[in-house]
Structures are given as C-alpha cells and as structure tokens.
Amino acid sequence: MTKADSLETYRKKRDFKKTKEPQGSKSKKSKQPIFVIQKHNASNLHYDLRIEVDGVLASWAVPKGPSTDPSEKRLAVRTEDHPMEYADFEGVIPEGEYGAGTVLVWDTGTYQNLRENKDEPSDMPQSLDEGKIEIRLEGKKISGGYNLIRTGPKKPEQERWLLMKADDDRADARRNPVSTQPESVKSGKTLEEIKEEND
Ligand code: MN
C-alpha cells in the first residue's frame, strides 16, 4: 500500500453523509508523533490504539485494552489506517454504519520510537513492516515503553499482534487504568454520557 492511498480502505468503509467521523482531507504531521487510545463500544467493547506513522494513524483494536503489567499480553488486531484528525474524534457512530457505537478519547499523548537509536536503527514504517514496534508513550493514563509484536502472517487486514508493557520504570502490576479510569481525557465524560448527549 502506498502512502497516498493508505486511507482508501478507511473511506470505503464509511458513509460520510451519515457518520460524523472525519474524512481525513488534509495530511498533517505532528512535531512529535502522537498516539491515541479510543474506547469504542461497538458490537464488542474494545480499545483502538492508534499511532502516527507517516502522516496517518496506524491502528489496532485491543479487546482488553492496554495493561501496565509487563507479564500481561494483550491481543491487538490491526485495523485500517485512520486519518490524523481521527485522534480528536469522540461521539456516536450511527446505527447501521461501520463501527456503530460510542467512541471516547480514553488516552492520548506523544510517543518516541525506541528502535531509532539502536545499533541497527529502524524507523516506524520499517518497524510496522517487520512486525516489531518498540515505543515509549507519554500519555495521561498510559506511559513508558510498550512493545507490539506481530504473531501471525502479514496480511492487508486483521493481522494479529500482541501489545505488551515493557518492564521499565512505568511498569506497575497493581494499576489497572482500563477499569479505574474509564472516562475520556478530552471531555471527562463516560461512554454513557456521550451516548445520552447524542440521543
Ligand atoms: Mn474500533
């Protein structure tokens, strides 16, 4: 997939006359690359981890959300690249549309590619391609090193990866932010409150 058409799948899945999700018209690049984790109450509740790579948001659906415990491995299924503007999206995707349900911005911040300074450095596109990502997140709820490792075959959609907390200064087996900090870092609202507002 080339850079120019990496949002084609995203756009094909959506009817922008019906959903308020962004179309991703402008390609922008952040000074420091960003990440976002969106809590999404679709047919199944999951957490969408998105990290900026080459002007788009590379994305994974993580059913259980991120853990702060390095001994936990969380399944992360790769989904289509999303436009940068999606990082701010919070609201309701209408019934009948792709991903119908409520979305909140559960955490966001910047990240650093930890493989860029290694003996054999790897940039983010290369890490994605190799199926081996090592990043350090600076969010409000989630921080420190995380590893994403592809475990199944490389394919256009639904690649299986594992998300793991690195065993570093931010590792903490006692924290469980997914259950103790359910609200949006953007609005302070819960999924229920966002849904009510849109009803
Ligand atoms: Mn989702």
Coordinates of C-alpha atoms and ligand atoms in Angstrom, one line a residue:
M1 CA 0.0 0.0 0.0
T2 CA 1.4 3.4 -0.9
K3 CA 1.2 6.4 1.3
A4 CA -1.3 8.2 -1.0
D5 CA -3.9 5.5 -0.8
S6 CA -3.4 4.3 2.8
L7 CA -6.7 5.9 3.8
E8 CA -8.7 4.3 0.9
T9 CA -9.9 1.4 3.0
Y10 CA -10.9 3.8 5.8
R11 CA -13.0 5.9 3.4
K12 CA -14.6 2.9 1.6
K13 CA -16.0 1.5 4.9
R14 CA -17.8 4.8 5.8
D15 CA -20.7 6.9 4.5
F16 CA -19.7 10.4 5.5
K17 CA -23.2 11.7 4.9
K18 CA -24.2 9.6 7.9
T19 CA -21.2 9.4 10.2
K20 CA -19.5 12.4 11.8
E21 CA -16.1 10.7 11.7
P22 CA -13.5 12.8 9.8
Q23 CA -12.8 12.1 6.1
G24 CA -9.2 12.9 6.5
S25 CA -8.9 15.5 3.8
K26 CA -5.7 17.1 5.0
S27 CA -2.5 15.2 5.7
K28 CA -0.7 16.7 8.6
K29 CA 2.4 15.8 10.5
S30 CA 3.0 16.5 14.2
K31 CA 6.2 17.9 15.5
Q32 CA 6.4 15.0 17.9
P33 CA 4.5 11.9 16.8
I34 CA 1.2 11.3 18.7
F35 CA -0.7 8.3 19.8
V36 CA -4.4 7.9 20.9
I37 CA -6.3 5.2 22.6
Q38 CA -10.1 5.3 21.9
K39 CA -12.6 3.4 23.9
H40 CA -15.2 2.1 21.4
N41 CA -18.4 0.5 22.4
A42 CA -19.2 -1.2 19.1
S43 CA -20.7 -4.7 18.8
N44 CA -17.9 -5.6 21.2
L45 CA -16.3 -3.1 23.6
H46 CA -12.6 -2.6 22.7
Y47 CA -9.8 -0.1 22.8
D48 CA -8.4 1.3 19.5
L49 CA -4.7 2.0 19.7
R50 CA -3.6 4.4 17.0
I51 CA 0.0 5.7 16.5
E52 CA 1.1 8.3 14.0
V53 CA 3.2 6.8 11.2
D54 CA 3.9 8.8 8.0
G55 CA 1.0 11.2 8.4
V56 CA -1.7 8.7 9.2
L57 CA -2.7 6.7 12.3
A58 CA -1.7 3.1 12.2
S59 CA -4.4 1.3 14.2
W60 CA -5.1 -1.8 16.2
A61 CA -8.2 -3.0 18.1
V62 CA -7.3 -4.2 21.5
P63 CA -10.2 -6.1 23.1
K64 CA -9.0 -5.8 26.7
G65 CA -7.1 -2.5 26.3
P66 CA -3.6 -1.8 27.4
S67 CA -2.1 -3.2 30.6
T68 CA 0.5 -1.7 32.8
D69 CA 1.7 -5.1 33.9
P70 CA 4.6 -6.4 31.9
S71 CA 3.5 -10.0 32.4
E72 CA 0.3 -9.4 30.5
K73 CA 0.0 -10.0 26.8
R74 CA -2.9 -8.3 25.1
L75 CA -4.3 -9.3 21.7
A76 CA -4.2 -6.4 19.2
V77 CA -5.8 -6.8 15.8
R78 CA -4.5 -4.5 13.1
T79 CA -7.3 -2.4 11.5
E80 CA -7.2 0.1 8.6
D81 CA -5.1 3.3 8.9
H82 CA -7.1 6.2 10.1
P83 CA -6.7 10.0 9.3
M84 CA -4.8 12.1 11.8
E85 CA -8.0 14.1 12.6
Y86 CA -9.4 10.9 14.0
A87 CA -7.3 11.4 17.1
D88 CA -9.8 14.0 18.3
F89 CA -12.9 12.1 17.4
E90 CA -15.4 11.5 20.2
G91 CA -19.0 10.8 19.6
V92 CA -21.6 8.3 18.3
I93 CA -21.3 6.4 15.0
P94 CA -24.9 5.9 13.9
E95 CA -26.7 2.6 13.8
G96 CA -26.1 0.7 10.6
E97 CA -22.7 2.4 9.9
Y98 CA -19.3 0.7 10.1
G99 CA -18.2 0.6 13.8
A100 CA -21.7 1.8 15.0
G101 CA -21.4 2.7 18.7
T102 CA -19.9 5.3 21.0
V103 CA -16.3 6.4 20.9
L104 CA -14.3 8.3 23.6
V105 CA -10.8 9.5 23.7
W106 CA -9.5 7.3 26.6
D107 CA -5.9 8.5 26.5
T108 CA -3.6 10.5 24.2
G109 CA -0.1 12.0 24.1
T110 CA 3.1 11.7 22.3
Y111 CA 5.5 8.8 21.7
Q112 CA 9.1 8.0 20.9
N113 CA 10.3 5.2 18.6
L114 CA 12.8 3.3 20.8
R115 CA 14.2 1.5 17.9
E116 CA 15.5 4.7 16.2
N117 CA 18.6 4.9 18.4
K118 CA 19.6 1.2 18.4
D119 CA 22.7 -0.2 16.8
E120 CA 20.5 -1.3 13.9
P121 CA 18.0 1.6 13.8
S122 CA 14.5 1.1 12.5
D123 CA 12.1 3.9 11.6
M124 CA 8.4 3.4 12.2
P125 CA 7.3 2.3 8.7
Q126 CA 10.1 -0.3 8.8
S127 CA 9.1 -1.5 12.3
L128 CA 5.5 -1.8 11.1
D129 CA 6.6 -3.8 8.1
E130 CA 8.8 -6.1 10.3
G131 CA 6.1 -6.6 12.8
K132 CA 8.2 -5.3 15.7
I133 CA 7.4 -2.0 17.3
E134 CA 9.1 -0.6 20.4
I135 CA 7.8 2.8 21.6
R136 CA 7.7 4.9 24.7
L137 CA 4.3 6.5 25.3
E138 CA 3.7 9.8 27.2
G139 CA 0.0 9.8 27.9
K140 CA -2.1 10.8 30.9
K141 CA -3.0 7.3 31.9
I142 CA -0.6 5.2 29.9
S143 CA 3.2 5.8 29.8
G144 CA 6.5 4.1 29.4
G145 CA 7.7 1.5 27.0
Y146 CA 5.3 -0.7 25.0
N147 CA 6.1 -3.5 22.6
L148 CA 3.9 -4.5 19.7
I149 CA 4.8 -7.8 18.1
R150 CA 3.1 -9.4 15.0
T151 CA 2.3 -13.0 15.8
G152 CA 0.5 -14.2 12.7
P153 CA 1.0 -13.8 8.9
K154 CA 1.4 -10.5 7.3
K155 CA -1.9 -9.6 5.5
P156 CA -3.8 -6.5 4.4
E157 CA -6.3 -6.6 7.3
Q158 CA -6.9 -8.3 10.6
E159 CA -3.2 -9.0 11.4
R160 CA -2.8 -10.4 14.8
W161 CA -0.3 -8.7 17.1
L162 CA 0.4 -8.7 20.8
L163 CA 0.6 -5.5 22.9
M164 CA 2.9 -5.7 26.0
K165 CA 4.1 -3.3 28.6
A166 CA 7.9 -3.2 28.7
D167 CA 9.4 -3.9 32.1
D168 CA 10.6 -0.4 32.9
D169 CA 10.1 2.5 35.4
R170 CA 6.5 2.9 34.4
A171 CA 5.6 -0.8 34.7
D172 CA 3.1 -1.4 37.6
A173 CA 1.2 -4.7 38.0
R174 CA -1.1 -3.1 40.6
R175 CA -2.6 -0.4 38.4
N176 CA -5.5 -1.2 36.1
P177 CA -6.4 2.1 34.4
V178 CA -8.8 0.4 32.0
S179 CA -11.2 -0.2 34.9
T180 CA -10.3 2.5 37.3
Q181 CA -10.1 5.4 34.8
P182 CA -12.9 4.8 32.3
E183 CA -13.6 8.4 31.4
S184 CA -12.5 10.5 28.4
V185 CA -9.3 12.6 28.8
K186 CA -10.8 15.0 26.3
S187 CA -14.2 15.7 27.9
G188 CA -14.1 13.9 31.2
K189 CA -17.2 12.0 30.1
T190 CA -18.1 8.4 30.2
L191 CA -19.4 6.4 27.2
E192 CA -22.9 6.6 28.6
E193 CA -22.8 10.4 29.0
I194 CA -21.6 10.8 25.4
K195 CA -24.3 8.5 24.1
E196 CA -27.0 10.3 26.1
E197 CA -25.9 13.7 24.6
N198 CA -26.2 12.3 21.1
D199 CA -29.6 10.7 21.6
Ligands
MN1 MN -13.0 0.4 17.0

